[in-house]
Amino acid sequence: MEIVALLVSSRHAFEGRPSDGPRPDPEPPGREVVTVRAGLGLAGDRFFNHPAHRQAAVTVIAAESLDHLVRELGLPAAPDPHLTRRNITLRGFDVDGLERGTVFSLDSGDGPVRFRAHRPAHPCAWMDVVLAPGAFRGLRRRGGVRCEPLDDGLLRLGPATLTV
């Protein structure tokens, strides 16, 4: 299993009408390492310590969902995972198969960090604008999961262990 992308963004990019385009990030959102805080989210992220998002502070998606778009939409390559705005992109694990309430841990070398899966992270119409026409429909039931972090810790890009 591998962590292929990590995203922390201080602002929400998908506001307003998709035809107006996404808001630019004040700095590149891709990270090599992120700090996870129990019950709060990823340090520096737009949903960190946001009361309405405590059980959904971290979003996780499978890279295989983007590979699916290549086949379904005939794309030449998988879209950049950062464009989905999911915080963690994993390769080699069925993220969408996680049932509500499932606790899993990720360890990328700095010790395990546990998360509790809550609700699906449904795609939005913005996916047709930022990924490719048809991506909104193509990511249905493949948009990932919203999670609550249960431990403090670090996650890094690269090989990782996932335990359910």
Coordinates of C-alpha atoms in Angstrom, one line a residue:
M1 CA 0.0 0.0 0.0
E2 CA 1.2 3.5 -0.8
I3 CA 0.3 7.1 0.1
V4 CA 0.5 8.7 -3.3
A5 CA -0.8 12.2 -2.5
L6 CA -1.3 14.4 0.6
L7 CA -3.2 17.7 0.5
V8 CA -3.5 20.5 3.0
S9 CA -5.3 23.7 1.8
S10 CA -6.2 26.7 4.0
R11 CA -9.1 27.6 1.8
H12 CA -12.0 26.0 0.0
A13 CA -11.3 26.1 -3.7
F14 CA -14.7 24.9 -4.9
E15 CA -17.1 27.8 -4.1
G16 CA -19.5 29.5 -6.4
R17 CA -20.2 28.3 -9.9
P18 CA -18.0 25.8 -11.6
S19 CA -18.1 27.9 -14.7
D20 CA -16.2 30.6 -12.8
G21 CA -13.4 28.2 -12.0
P22 CA -11.9 27.2 -8.7
R23 CA -10.4 29.7 -6.3
P24 CA -6.6 29.6 -6.3
D25 CA -4.7 28.3 -3.3
P26 CA -2.5 30.8 -1.5
E27 CA 0.3 28.1 -1.7
P28 CA 0.6 24.7 -3.4
P29 CA -1.6 22.3 -1.5
G30 CA 0.4 19.2 -2.1
R31 CA 2.6 18.0 0.8
E32 CA 5.3 15.5 1.4
V33 CA 4.4 15.1 5.1
V34 CA 1.3 16.2 7.0
T35 CA 0.6 16.5 10.8
V36 CA -2.5 14.8 12.0
R37 CA -4.2 16.0 15.2
A38 CA -6.6 13.7 17.0
G39 CA -10.2 15.0 16.7
L40 CA -9.1 18.1 14.8
G41 CA -7.8 17.1 11.3
L42 CA -4.7 18.0 9.4
A43 CA -2.7 21.0 10.7
G44 CA -3.2 23.9 8.3
D45 CA -6.2 22.5 6.4
R46 CA -9.4 24.3 5.8
F47 CA -11.4 21.8 8.0
F48 CA -8.9 21.7 10.9
N49 CA -10.8 22.2 14.2
H50 CA -14.0 23.1 12.4
P51 CA -16.9 22.0 14.6
A52 CA -19.1 21.0 11.7
H53 CA -16.4 18.7 10.3
R54 CA -15.0 17.0 13.4
Q55 CA -16.1 13.5 12.2
A56 CA -15.2 14.4 8.6
A57 CA -12.0 16.4 9.0
V58 CA -9.9 14.2 6.8
T59 CA -10.9 12.8 3.4
V60 CA -9.3 9.7 1.9
I61 CA -9.7 8.5 -1.7
A62 CA -8.2 5.5 -3.6
A63 CA -5.9 6.3 -6.5
E64 CA -7.7 3.4 -8.3
S65 CA -10.8 5.7 -8.4
L66 CA -8.8 8.0 -10.7
D67 CA -7.6 5.0 -12.7
H68 CA -11.3 4.1 -13.2
L69 CA -11.8 7.5 -14.9
V70 CA -9.0 6.7 -17.4
R71 CA -11.0 3.6 -18.5
E72 CA -14.5 5.1 -18.3
L73 CA -13.8 8.5 -19.9
G74 CA -10.9 7.5 -22.2
L75 CA -8.4 9.8 -20.6
P76 CA -4.8 9.5 -21.6
A77 CA -3.6 9.4 -17.9
A78 CA -5.1 9.5 -14.4
P79 CA -5.9 13.0 -13.3
D80 CA -3.7 14.7 -10.6
P81 CA -5.1 13.4 -7.3
H82 CA -4.7 16.8 -5.7
L83 CA -7.5 18.1 -8.0
T84 CA -10.0 16.0 -6.1
R85 CA -9.3 18.0 -3.0
R86 CA -9.1 14.8 -0.9
N87 CA -6.5 15.0 1.9
I88 CA -5.0 11.5 1.5
T89 CA -4.8 9.5 -1.7
L90 CA -3.9 5.8 -1.2
R91 CA -3.0 3.2 -3.8
G92 CA -3.6 -0.5 -3.0
F93 CA -6.6 -0.3 -0.7
D94 CA -10.4 -0.2 -1.3
V95 CA -11.1 3.0 0.5
D96 CA -14.8 3.0 -0.6
G97 CA -15.2 -0.4 0.9
L98 CA -14.7 1.0 4.4
E99 CA -18.0 0.7 6.4
R100 CA -19.1 3.6 8.6
G101 CA -17.5 3.3 12.1
T102 CA -14.5 1.2 10.8
V103 CA -11.3 2.1 12.6
F104 CA -8.1 1.8 10.5
S105 CA -4.6 2.9 10.9
L106 CA -2.0 4.3 8.5
D107 CA 1.8 4.0 9.2
S108 CA 4.2 5.6 6.8
G109 CA 7.2 5.1 9.1
D110 CA 6.5 7.5 12.0
G111 CA 4.1 5.2 13.9
P112 CA 0.5 4.4 13.3
V113 CA -2.2 7.0 13.1
R114 CA -5.8 5.8 13.5
F115 CA -8.9 7.1 11.7
R116 CA -12.6 6.3 12.0
A117 CA -14.4 6.1 8.7
H118 CA -17.7 8.0 8.8
R119 CA -19.6 8.9 5.7
P120 CA -18.8 8.8 1.9
A121 CA -17.0 11.8 0.4
H122 CA -19.4 12.3 -2.5
P123 CA -18.0 13.9 -5.6
C124 CA -19.4 17.2 -6.7
A125 CA -20.1 18.8 -10.1
W126 CA -16.7 20.6 -9.9
M127 CA -15.1 17.3 -10.9
D128 CA -16.4 17.8 -14.4
V129 CA -14.5 21.1 -14.5
V130 CA -11.2 20.3 -12.8
L131 CA -10.8 16.6 -13.8
A132 CA -12.7 15.9 -17.0
P133 CA -16.2 16.1 -18.4
G134 CA -18.0 13.0 -17.0
A135 CA -15.8 12.7 -13.8
F136 CA -18.6 13.8 -11.5
R137 CA -20.7 10.7 -12.6
G138 CA -17.6 8.5 -12.9
L139 CA -16.6 9.1 -9.3
R140 CA -20.0 8.3 -7.8
R141 CA -19.5 5.5 -5.2
R142 CA -15.7 6.1 -5.7
G143 CA -15.3 9.5 -4.1
G144 CA -13.6 8.3 -0.9
V145 CA -14.5 8.5 2.7
R146 CA -14.7 11.3 5.3
C147 CA -12.8 10.3 8.5
E148 CA -12.2 11.4 12.0
P149 CA -8.5 11.3 13.1
L150 CA -8.2 9.4 16.4
D151 CA -4.4 9.9 17.0
D152 CA -1.8 12.6 16.7
G153 CA 1.0 11.7 14.2
L154 CA 2.7 12.2 10.9
L155 CA 2.0 10.8 7.5
R156 CA 4.4 10.9 4.6
L157 CA 4.3 10.1 0.9
G158 CA 5.5 6.7 -0.1
P159 CA 5.1 3.1 1.2
A160 CA 2.8 2.7 4.1
T161 CA 1.0 0.0 6.1
L162 CA -2.8 0.1 6.5
T163 CA -4.4 -2.0 9.2
V164 CA -8.1 -2.4 9.7

